Amino acid sequence: MTFVEACRAYKETHGSLPCEVTILFEGEEESGSPSLKPFLEANAAELKADYALVCDTGMWDRETPAISAGLRGLVGEEIVVTAADRDLHSGMFGGAAANPIHSLSAILAGLHDAEGRVTLDGFYDGVEETPSQIKAQWETLGQTAEKFLGEVGLSVPSGEKGRSVLELIWARPTAEVNGIWGGYTGEGFKTVIAAQASAKVSFRLVGKQDPAKVRVAFRTYVKSKIPSDCSVEFHAHGGSPAIQLPYDSALLNTAKMALSDEWPKPAVVIGMGGSIPIVGDFQKMLGMESLLVGFALSDDRIHSPNEKYDLQSFHKGIRSWIRILDALAA
Amino acid sequence: MTFVEACRAYKETHGSLPCEVTILFEGEEESGSPSLKPFLEANAAELKADYALVCDTGMWDRETPAISAGLRGLVGEEIVVTAADRDLHSGMFGGAAANPIHSLSAILAGLHDAEGRVTLDGFYDGVEETPSQIKAQWETLGQTAEKFLGEVGLSVPSGEKGRSVLELIWARPTAEVNGIWGGYTGEGFKTVIAAQASAKVSFRLVGKQDPAKVRVAFRTYVKSKIPSDCSVEFHAHGGSPAIQLPYDSALLNTAKMALSDEWPKPAVVIGMGGSIPIVGDFQKMLGMESLLVGFALSDDRIHSPNEKYDLQSFHKGIRSWIRILDALAA
């Protein structure tokens, strides 16, 4: 909306925009954008432009605008470990029959080493170190593990040791178990040895990590940990590579200056722990570099009851886009 | 029923029983016998006898009667690991916030060492080696891991290495995870980092293992593996010690001879992987030694649809009890 209002205001004031603009609305992002990629394919010629301006991101804080340069990719896998051909009584079979929850626990526990690094073969291939001047800039933001984790009742960063919390969530890959289930999970107790146990596991990717290779490495690892008389099934749930935009490009520096003129504090270049897969498609299918600028605030309660969009974000957001449009057209 | 019919037949033939008999029916065994212990307490004087004859056990095979000498005990624990104070988005927090499924997996994976032994401190205190002549007798039964596990689609014994499958299920203690759950477990995928993850864990006990000490050792172990900013809750689900009757007593030898007279093959002394806690109460509260003899067969489908009781078990079971009664009275 801020961008549309910016275009309207620009036209009202100057009679026309300083450059040609195509506005693309996406209404299916929360359900995986099933129509967007086919639409890009069908309309590639018309949609192709110098840059894609993407506004689905946020500010660093109320005074500091931000440009996102990295978006983590994602690989999702569901695994089902099967042992016996039926649930067993642990009195009759306990201590002799394979328990698939034991295998699954060992598999999941073995995904990280003592340093918090993911153990899959070749997992860090394509992971690039964040340039030291960018890390230095992130350090000036004053974020700490205590502050960041304190908001959700935690205090100790998990994951890779020796990395700042911003680096961990913006620029490092992860393995997270998102769900696990097996055996008796109701009230009370049943001394059952389950026939099956399942888990959903996802990997956040950075840099040039290859989702297909990570999936293969995961499956190879899991198979190596399954007892010979048990079996495992895999179900793939999406895979998209990370997107790393240059930390230092003409586009980014132009936008940085334009934003810094509008807000009390200069713009910062940050990362994003989540994914916006369409940015990768803009790059691959239309050859377009993206600029990720948005004005959401951390207290906007995105996807939650009482979601809001700040009036200051709205007004200064409009003014920000006008400055960026002007600067890019110049 | 076989025992009641035996008493009726004896009385019809001889006019009276060869000794005084009290018959105790238990109708709540499958729901944990809530009334039986108070009933024993209230009627201890009247119930006290030389021996308790318990018939809730089985034959070794169709031709070989069996006397059970060992019953494993049980400790049940439910644990709930809590990390953040709400479910988190793995894009925003992944790689920095503690994931309780990771902690839980590590806890459960660490319950066994590479030799299949339970790692809890002092877990094997009170575990006694089965006498070698009993182990030799078990070996003559011709049971193999392939046969026993093959019936449920498995082939490789899990649990302690270097033990026969009969020793594993009759005479060795275990740790089994009976249920696990946490995070998103529905259709599709959610990249959530759960606030909580839970498991139900049980231990089968043998010999003189102390259920209370095993519970404490488990809780101490779990607490030692929980990150400092996470917490864990424990819920106790029952605890009863193992029961080990003498492998070689006048009672057992008398019954063995009586049974061997009735069946094609001599009686064998076996173990039971499950528990009959009341046998321990007979011992403690009434000072009575128990004799565990029953005529169930492995294809009886206990607790399942089409459960049956073999006519041969019924008829020869009645004759077996008559022989035992006669021998004990003599």
XYZ file of C-alpha atoms in Angstrom:
660
model
C 0.000 0.000 0.000
C 2.781 2.464 0.829
C 4.222 1.938 -2.661
C 0.863 2.417 -4.417
C 0.251 5.608 -2.416
C 3.759 6.774 -3.268
C 3.033 6.370 -6.993
C -0.302 8.189 -6.671
C 1.257 11.076 -4.737
C 4.117 11.313 -7.237
C 1.703 11.481 -10.181
C -0.512 14.061 -8.470
C 2.476 16.287 -7.824
C 4.520 15.797 -11.006
C 1.881 14.669 -13.539
C 3.717 11.407 -14.227
C 6.066 8.892 -12.586
C 9.831 9.339 -13.024
C 10.090 5.875 -14.625
C 7.867 3.069 -15.850
C 6.340 1.041 -12.998
C 4.494 -2.316 -13.027
C 2.672 -3.160 -9.827
C 2.271 -6.878 -9.027
C -0.093 -7.858 -6.198
C 0.228 -11.297 -4.616
C -2.718 -12.499 -2.530
C -1.684 -16.103 -1.999
C 1.646 -15.744 -0.201
C 0.410 -17.402 2.991
C -0.717 -20.468 1.069
C 2.535 -20.980 -0.825
C 1.833 -18.772 -3.892
C 0.569 -21.594 -6.125
C -0.464 -19.233 -8.972
C 2.388 -16.746 -8.909
C 5.098 -18.772 -10.621
C 2.871 -19.838 -13.561
C 1.772 -16.181 -13.830
C 5.416 -15.043 -13.989
C 6.120 -17.643 -16.667
C 3.104 -16.621 -18.743
C 3.851 -12.893 -18.490
C 7.627 -12.825 -18.327
C 8.086 -10.365 -21.158
C 5.616 -7.860 -19.738
C 6.861 -8.186 -16.145
C 10.576 -7.936 -16.842
C 12.009 -4.711 -15.391
C 15.291 -3.243 -14.148
C 14.520 -4.019 -10.499
C 11.877 -5.687 -8.360
C 10.937 -3.611 -5.323
C 9.617 -5.972 -2.643
C 7.931 -4.519 0.427
C 7.200 -7.637 2.559
C 9.900 -6.815 5.133
C 10.414 -4.660 8.205
C 12.323 -1.825 9.873
C 15.156 -2.546 12.316
C 13.420 -0.326 14.884
C 11.055 2.674 14.880
C 13.840 5.058 13.836
C 16.031 2.843 11.677
C 14.933 1.733 8.203
C 16.348 -1.544 6.910
C 17.165 -3.235 3.623
C 17.142 -7.032 3.706
C 20.011 -8.569 1.766
C 19.657 -12.216 2.674
C 16.670 -14.531 2.887
C 17.137 -18.053 4.188
C 15.988 -20.953 2.013
C 14.112 -23.999 3.259
C 14.040 -27.782 2.919
C 11.213 -29.715 4.618
C 11.241 -33.468 5.205
C 8.854 -35.805 6.958
C 10.192 -39.205 8.009
C 8.317 -42.291 9.169
C 10.355 -45.030 10.856
C 8.702 -48.469 10.926
C 9.887 -51.331 13.159
C 7.538 -54.260 13.928
C 4.481 -54.929 11.766
C 2.179 -54.081 14.707
C 2.277 -52.319 18.075
C 3.848 -54.596 20.702
C 3.448 -55.089 24.462
C 6.616 -53.891 26.197
C 6.285 -56.684 28.773
C 6.412 -59.389 26.127
C 8.839 -57.712 23.710
C 10.646 -54.985 25.669
C 14.406 -55.335 25.504
C 14.326 -57.535 22.403
C 12.205 -55.800 19.735
C 13.332 -52.624 17.973
C 11.601 -49.475 19.236
C 11.223 -46.941 16.394
C 11.065 -44.025 18.859
C 14.559 -44.983 20.020
C 15.864 -44.954 16.430
C 14.128 -41.669 15.689
C 15.518 -40.036 18.847
C 19.034 -41.137 17.947
C 18.613 -39.790 14.398
C 17.363 -36.407 15.594
C 19.867 -36.136 18.451
C 22.668 -36.817 15.954
C 21.709 -33.932 13.653
C 23.866 -31.503 15.668
C 27.348 -31.902 17.107
C 28.548 -30.512 20.434
C 29.379 -27.189 18.739
C 25.798 -26.843 17.515
C 26.799 -27.491 13.903
C 24.649 -29.630 11.641
C 26.367 -32.973 11.067
C 25.032 -33.890 7.597
C 27.728 -34.637 5.023
C 28.475 -31.531 2.950
C 25.819 -29.471 4.748
C 28.030 -26.376 4.891
C 28.980 -26.540 1.195
C 27.982 -23.188 -0.272
C 27.644 -21.458 3.101
C 29.545 -18.200 2.911
C 30.908 -16.181 5.797
C 29.168 -12.836 6.232
C 31.614 -10.023 5.265
C 33.278 -8.658 8.373
C 32.103 -5.077 7.740
C 28.510 -6.340 7.683
C 29.031 -8.272 10.912
C 30.570 -5.124 12.419
C 27.497 -3.144 11.355
C 25.199 -5.740 12.932
C 27.166 -5.456 16.166
C 26.393 -1.732 16.330
C 22.669 -2.549 16.374
C 22.994 -3.473 20.040
C 21.101 -6.747 19.768
C 22.024 -9.374 22.356
C 20.969 -12.971 22.932
C 19.536 -11.924 26.299
C 17.342 -9.219 24.722
C 16.272 -11.243 21.695
C 15.588 -14.496 23.540
C 14.367 -12.774 26.704
C 11.194 -11.735 24.846
C 10.161 -15.399 24.580
C 11.327 -16.538 28.006
C 14.741 -17.884 26.989
C 18.299 -16.670 27.549
C 20.888 -19.080 26.146
C 21.421 -19.154 22.378
C 21.210 -22.682 21.010
C 22.716 -23.504 17.633
C 26.289 -22.819 16.501
C 28.658 -21.623 19.160
C 30.718 -18.466 18.662
C 28.174 -16.621 16.506
C 26.116 -13.578 17.470
C 22.382 -14.084 17.716
C 21.803 -11.897 14.609
C 24.264 -13.961 12.625
C 22.548 -17.138 13.820
C 19.118 -16.085 12.609
C 20.103 -14.034 9.538
C 23.133 -15.724 8.058
C 23.580 -19.263 9.338
C 21.839 -22.470 8.241
C 19.865 -24.599 10.689
C 18.251 -27.968 11.258
C 15.081 -27.884 13.352
C 12.661 -30.638 14.286
C 9.225 -29.075 13.838
C 7.148 -32.035 14.982
C 7.483 -35.534 16.409
C 4.998 -38.255 17.269
C 4.790 -41.955 17.979
C 3.349 -44.507 20.425
C 0.791 -43.700 23.098
C 0.292 -39.984 23.625
C -3.008 -39.817 25.530
C -3.891 -39.561 29.208
C -2.343 -42.122 31.532
C 0.072 -44.765 30.382
C 0.305 -47.682 27.968
C 3.378 -49.879 27.946
C 3.364 -50.157 24.184
C 6.288 -50.447 21.799
C 4.997 -48.555 18.783
C 5.259 -49.927 15.267
C 5.992 -46.457 13.865
C 7.415 -43.089 14.856
C 7.483 -39.919 12.755
C 9.072 -36.488 12.641
C 8.961 -33.342 10.564
C 12.383 -31.776 10.079
C 13.290 -28.572 8.276
C 16.536 -26.955 7.260
C 16.991 -23.196 6.817
C 19.562 -22.587 4.107
C 21.906 -19.683 3.397
C 24.293 -18.634 0.623
C 24.567 -21.206 -2.147
C 23.461 -24.307 -0.231
C 21.659 -26.639 -2.632
C 18.237 -27.776 -1.300
C 18.370 -30.978 -3.372
C 21.793 -31.912 -1.997
C 20.738 -31.167 1.582
C 17.707 -33.419 1.128
C 19.874 -36.254 -0.214
C 22.417 -35.816 2.601
C 19.617 -35.964 5.179
C 18.091 -39.105 3.684
C 21.482 -40.810 3.430
C 22.189 -39.955 7.069
C 18.805 -41.231 8.272
C 19.150 -44.502 6.362
C 22.589 -45.047 7.904
C 21.063 -44.860 11.403
C 18.102 -47.214 10.842
C 18.462 -50.774 12.189
C 18.627 -53.342 9.384
C 15.222 -54.847 10.232
C 13.455 -51.459 10.306
C 12.500 -49.235 7.400
C 12.018 -45.531 6.761
C 9.819 -43.523 4.419
C 10.488 -39.949 3.367
C 8.032 -37.274 2.288
C 9.416 -34.072 0.775
C 7.797 -30.826 1.897
C 9.091 -28.000 -0.272
C 12.592 -26.847 -0.973
C 13.887 -23.440 -1.975
C 17.416 -22.075 -2.004
C 18.488 -19.087 0.055
C 18.657 -15.720 -1.613
C 21.701 -13.610 -1.015
C 21.600 -10.175 -2.576
C 24.893 -8.275 -2.785
C 25.593 -6.384 0.451
C 27.146 -3.672 -1.655
C 25.535 -2.788 -5.016
C 24.548 0.427 -6.794
C 20.881 -0.466 -6.185
C 21.386 -1.086 -2.492
C 23.543 1.991 -1.920
C 21.083 4.227 -3.762
C 18.195 2.937 -1.653
C 20.242 3.236 1.519
C 20.894 6.924 0.933
C 17.280 7.617 -0.011
C 16.019 5.909 3.154
C 18.590 7.593 5.374
C 17.347 10.991 4.167
C 13.816 10.170 5.331
C 14.375 8.599 8.768
C 16.078 9.810 11.975
C 18.770 7.143 11.707
C 20.671 5.815 8.670
C 19.382 2.683 6.953
C 20.997 -0.638 7.867
C 21.469 -3.769 5.798
C 20.072 -6.784 7.605
C 19.226 -10.425 6.958
C 15.947 -12.275 7.220
C 15.603 -15.660 8.857
C 12.523 -16.559 6.821
C 12.000 -17.045 3.099
C 10.342 -15.092 0.245
C 10.799 -17.688 -2.509
C 9.414 -15.399 -5.253
C 12.551 -13.237 -4.943
C 14.496 -16.229 -6.233
C 12.041 -16.632 -9.099
C 12.401 -12.935 -10.059
C 16.140 -13.588 -10.259
C 15.990 -16.890 -12.159
C 12.979 -16.352 -14.421
C 13.107 -12.632 -15.109
C 16.773 -11.870 -14.421
C 15.717 -9.094 -12.020
C 17.615 -8.022 -8.928
C 15.299 -7.334 -5.973
C 15.345 -4.568 -3.389
C 13.702 -5.610 -0.124
C 12.481 -2.617 1.835
C 9.510 -2.568 4.200
C 8.260 -0.651 7.200
C 6.769 -3.315 9.461
C 7.666 -3.070 13.152
C 8.433 -5.912 15.534
C 5.314 -5.119 17.605
C 2.949 -5.348 14.594
C 1.762 -8.799 15.748
C 1.954 -10.233 12.249
C -0.540 -13.124 11.732
C -1.855 -12.637 15.287
C -4.976 -11.071 16.801
C -4.822 -7.233 16.900
C -2.375 -7.029 14.007
C -1.653 -3.359 13.162
C 0.344 -1.281 10.744
C 1.834 1.867 12.269
C 0.638 5.236 10.928
C 4.230 6.473 10.955
C 5.221 3.437 8.885
C 2.428 4.328 6.476
C 3.284 8.040 6.067
C 7.056 7.854 6.170
C 6.872 4.626 4.145
C 5.143 6.508 1.320
C 7.746 9.266 1.500
C 10.515 6.654 1.533
C 9.291 5.038 -1.681
C 9.061 8.459 -3.373
C 12.686 9.105 -2.440
C 13.736 5.658 -3.694
C 11.818 6.053 -6.986
C 13.401 9.459 -7.528
C 16.869 8.180 -6.756
C 16.545 5.111 -8.972
C 15.181 7.174 -11.888
C 18.025 9.676 -11.625
C -11.721 -71.675 35.829
C -9.425 -74.698 35.480
C -8.652 -74.468 39.206
C -12.325 -74.165 40.230
C -13.230 -77.137 38.025
C -10.327 -79.073 39.536
C -11.691 -78.453 43.049
C -15.215 -79.460 41.971
C -13.968 -82.691 40.328
C -11.819 -83.521 43.361
C -14.759 -83.073 45.728
C -17.109 -85.095 43.522
C -14.631 -87.971 43.412
C -13.235 -87.905 46.983
C -16.012 -86.162 48.935
C -13.651 -83.422 50.118
C -10.502 -81.534 49.067
C -7.076 -82.818 50.236
C -6.380 -79.486 51.967
C -8.125 -76.231 52.790
C -8.530 -73.939 49.777
C -9.524 -70.253 49.554
C -10.415 -69.045 46.084
C -9.799 -65.351 45.334
C -11.263 -63.898 42.139
C -9.860 -60.632 40.769
C -11.996 -58.800 38.211
C -10.069 -55.534 37.995
C -6.606 -56.678 36.903
C -6.766 -54.833 33.575
C -7.560 -51.556 35.349
C -4.696 -51.788 37.847
C -6.497 -53.747 40.660
C -7.533 -50.670 42.692
C -9.614 -52.715 45.169
C -7.455 -55.786 45.598
C -4.754 -54.386 47.867
C -7.241 -52.817 50.343
C -9.154 -56.124 50.261
C -5.986 -58.067 51.127
C -5.295 -55.670 53.984
C -8.808 -55.953 55.358
C -8.865 -59.756 55.105
C -5.263 -60.687 55.723
C -5.960 -63.187 58.503
C -8.592 -65.070 56.534
C -6.585 -65.054 53.266
C -3.258 -66.146 54.686
C -2.295 -69.609 53.442
C 0.742 -71.792 52.809
C 0.947 -70.898 49.141
C -0.775 -68.700 46.579
C -1.520 -70.547 43.333
C -1.703 -67.964 40.528
C -3.008 -69.038 37.141
C -2.577 -65.875 35.002
C 0.343 -67.318 32.998
C 0.969 -69.581 30.029
C 2.470 -72.783 28.661
C 5.815 -72.778 26.889
C 4.207 -74.587 23.937
C 1.256 -76.958 23.354
C 3.158 -79.893 24.856
C 5.295 -78.228 27.493
C 3.818 -76.836 30.721
C 5.645 -73.955 32.382
C 6.141 -72.443 35.823
C 6.987 -68.736 35.865
C 9.665 -67.856 38.371
C 10.359 -64.236 37.527
C 8.033 -61.303 36.815
C 9.521 -58.015 35.724
C 8.636 -54.885 37.679
C 7.730 -51.520 36.158
C 8.425 -47.809 36.567
C 6.486 -45.350 34.390
C 7.452 -41.708 33.917
C 6.019 -38.933 31.766
C 8.253 -35.935 31.074
C 7.366 -32.546 29.628
C 10.238 -30.358 28.432
C 9.420 -26.646 28.118
C 11.624 -24.167 26.247
C 10.180 -20.800 25.092
C 6.965 -19.431 26.626
C 5.165 -19.816 23.270
C 5.532 -21.646 19.948
C 8.055 -19.829 17.742
C 8.501 -19.322 13.988
C 11.603 -21.214 12.876
C 12.394 -18.467 10.336
C 12.601 -15.812 13.024
C 14.084 -17.925 15.823
C 15.596 -21.003 14.184
C 19.239 -21.504 15.098
C 19.024 -19.267 18.177
C 16.110 -20.441 20.344
C 16.143 -23.758 22.229
C 14.047 -26.476 20.581
C 12.579 -28.808 23.239
C 12.267 -31.677 20.722
C 16.047 -31.525 20.296
C 16.578 -31.760 24.062
C 14.056 -34.563 24.379
C 15.643 -36.537 21.512
C 19.064 -36.221 23.113
C 17.678 -37.359 26.480
C 15.982 -40.414 24.993
C 18.873 -41.285 22.672
C 21.201 -41.165 25.678
C 19.207 -43.725 27.686
C 21.131 -46.608 26.072
C 24.827 -47.015 25.348
C 26.323 -48.701 22.291
C 26.056 -52.078 24.033
C 22.323 -51.612 24.525
C 22.711 -51.120 28.278
C 20.675 -48.513 30.143
C 22.945 -45.621 31.117
C 21.197 -44.373 34.284
C 23.437 -44.177 37.338
C 23.060 -47.303 39.445
C 20.427 -48.774 37.128
C 21.897 -52.291 37.366
C 22.094 -52.259 41.170
C 20.124 -55.303 42.334
C 20.083 -56.984 38.929
C 21.110 -60.591 39.401
C 22.545 -62.928 36.809
C 20.250 -65.813 35.961
C 21.752 -69.090 37.301
C 23.653 -70.866 34.566
C 21.621 -74.077 34.852
C 18.451 -72.043 34.224
C 20.022 -70.327 31.226
C 21.091 -73.767 29.961
C 17.505 -74.999 30.339
C 16.218 -71.955 28.402
C 18.668 -72.762 25.623
C 17.147 -76.226 25.199
C 13.775 -74.608 24.466
C 15.007 -73.843 20.954
C 13.867 -70.237 20.943
C 15.846 -67.914 18.654
C 15.722 -64.198 17.976
C 14.790 -64.965 14.362
C 11.801 -67.089 15.414
C 10.618 -64.832 18.228
C 11.034 -61.549 16.359
C 10.120 -63.030 12.976
C 6.505 -63.305 14.130
C 6.262 -59.505 14.286
C 8.302 -58.719 11.188
C 11.654 -58.122 12.894
C 14.900 -60.105 13.014
C 17.625 -58.292 14.964
C 17.426 -58.263 18.761
C 17.713 -54.736 20.138
C 18.675 -54.215 23.769
C 21.708 -55.632 25.547
C 24.226 -57.363 23.364
C 25.430 -60.895 24.180
C 22.166 -62.081 25.765
C 19.720 -64.611 24.343
C 16.297 -63.319 23.387
C 14.664 -65.248 26.269
C 17.085 -63.756 28.749
C 16.363 -60.287 27.312
C 12.606 -60.542 27.814
C 12.511 -62.690 30.969
C 15.483 -61.686 33.054
C 16.947 -58.342 31.960
C 15.758 -54.822 32.788
C 14.819 -52.371 30.035
C 14.129 -48.739 29.233
C 11.488 -48.178 26.557
C 9.952 -44.977 25.218
C 6.243 -45.748 24.945
C 5.124 -42.428 23.491
C 6.481 -39.118 22.227
C 4.867 -35.951 20.942
C 5.648 -32.300 20.298
C 5.299 -29.546 17.684
C 3.232 -29.831 14.547
C 2.022 -33.367 13.857
C -0.798 -32.833 11.334
C -0.970 -32.986 7.551
C 1.529 -30.884 5.613
C 4.181 -28.799 7.288
C 4.565 -25.949 9.762
C 7.977 -24.472 10.432
C 7.289 -24.118 14.122
C 9.681 -24.430 17.039
C 7.453 -25.933 19.706
C 7.311 -24.577 23.243
C 6.975 -28.095 24.673
C 7.783 -31.705 23.901
C 6.745 -34.765 25.902
C 7.477 -38.453 26.260
C 6.272 -41.456 28.214
C 9.116 -43.709 29.315
C 8.938 -46.996 31.198
C 11.483 -49.269 32.795
C 11.021 -53.010 33.241
C 12.808 -54.112 36.389
C 14.260 -57.439 37.470
C 15.767 -58.942 40.632
C 16.056 -56.431 43.458
C 16.059 -53.194 41.430
C 14.378 -50.472 43.488
C 11.593 -48.650 41.548
C 12.032 -45.497 43.657
C 15.779 -45.360 43.001
C 15.313 -45.948 39.278
C 12.816 -43.064 39.169
C 15.241 -40.744 40.966
C 18.129 -41.791 38.702
C 15.996 -41.094 35.628
C 14.932 -37.655 36.859
C 18.483 -36.739 37.806
C 19.701 -37.804 34.371
C 16.972 -35.849 32.548
C 17.638 -32.688 34.556
C 21.349 -32.940 33.742
C 20.548 -32.859 30.017
C 18.118 -29.915 30.034
C 19.518 -26.542 28.869
C 19.673 -24.020 31.698
C 16.912 -21.822 30.233
C 14.511 -24.743 29.739
C 12.528 -26.648 32.338
C 11.137 -30.134 32.797
C 8.134 -31.564 34.593
C 7.784 -35.182 35.707
C 4.640 -37.222 36.219
C 4.968 -40.608 37.901
C 2.927 -43.456 36.433
C 3.126 -46.445 38.716
C 6.089 -48.309 40.073
C 6.388 -51.911 41.254
C 9.450 -54.041 41.943
C 10.220 -57.233 40.060
C 9.297 -60.524 41.635
C 11.852 -63.285 41.602
C 10.666 -66.597 42.990
C 13.314 -69.203 43.792
C 14.234 -71.225 40.718
C 14.675 -74.206 42.978
C 12.272 -74.671 45.926
C 10.231 -77.545 47.348
C 7.056 -75.842 46.069
C 8.434 -75.431 42.565
C 9.907 -78.915 42.345
C 6.691 -80.525 43.580
C 4.648 -78.626 40.994
C 7.164 -79.410 38.277
C 6.842 -83.149 38.853
C 3.056 -83.007 39.041
C 2.873 -81.096 35.730
C 5.393 -83.329 34.025
C 3.186 -86.345 34.846
C 0.253 -84.770 33.022
C 1.834 -83.416 29.827
C 3.822 -85.007 26.989
C 6.933 -83.035 27.863
C 8.443 -82.133 31.262
C 7.578 -78.756 32.789
C 10.057 -75.912 32.342
C 10.798 -72.939 34.582
C 10.516 -69.703 32.616
C 10.389 -65.965 33.194
C 7.714 -63.418 32.355
C 8.444 -60.077 30.763
C 5.334 -58.464 32.189
C 4.185 -57.817 35.733
C 1.594 -59.304 38.139
C 2.063 -56.852 41.030
C -0.305 -58.747 43.354
C 2.251 -61.552 43.594
C 4.522 -59.048 45.349
C 1.681 -58.083 47.694
C 1.025 -61.738 48.582
C 4.689 -61.935 49.542
C 4.887 -58.662 51.478
C 1.442 -58.490 53.084
C 0.617 -62.131 53.638
C 4.068 -63.716 53.677
C 2.920 -66.213 51.029
C 5.095 -67.725 48.342
C 3.350 -67.918 44.960
C 3.293 -70.639 42.344
C 2.617 -69.299 38.848
C 1.174 -71.949 36.597
C -1.176 -71.343 33.684
C -2.206 -72.987 30.454
C -2.564 -70.065 28.020
C -1.019 -70.578 24.568
C 0.838 -68.037 22.484
C -1.894 -68.110 19.815
C -4.703 -67.299 22.299
C -4.832 -63.682 21.059
C -5.049 -62.286 24.580
C -6.878 -58.910 24.693
C -7.490 -59.116 20.934
C -10.497 -59.923 18.753
C -11.201 -63.688 18.553
C -9.523 -64.424 21.877
C -9.821 -68.140 22.715
C -8.894 -70.621 25.411
C -7.878 -74.019 24.096
C -10.061 -77.022 25.046
C -6.910 -79.052 25.691
C -5.699 -76.288 28.055
C -9.060 -76.495 29.820
C -9.164 -80.290 30.237
C -5.507 -80.971 30.894
C -5.355 -77.771 32.975
C -8.015 -79.179 35.326
C -6.100 -82.480 35.580
C -2.872 -80.550 36.196
C -4.316 -78.668 39.162
C -5.655 -81.891 40.655
C -2.160 -83.386 40.441
C -0.642 -80.241 42.001
C -3.221 -80.147 44.826
C -2.605 -83.805 45.578
C 1.158 -83.397 45.562
C 1.083 -80.290 47.772
C -1.282 -81.944 50.272
C 0.919 -85.023 50.495
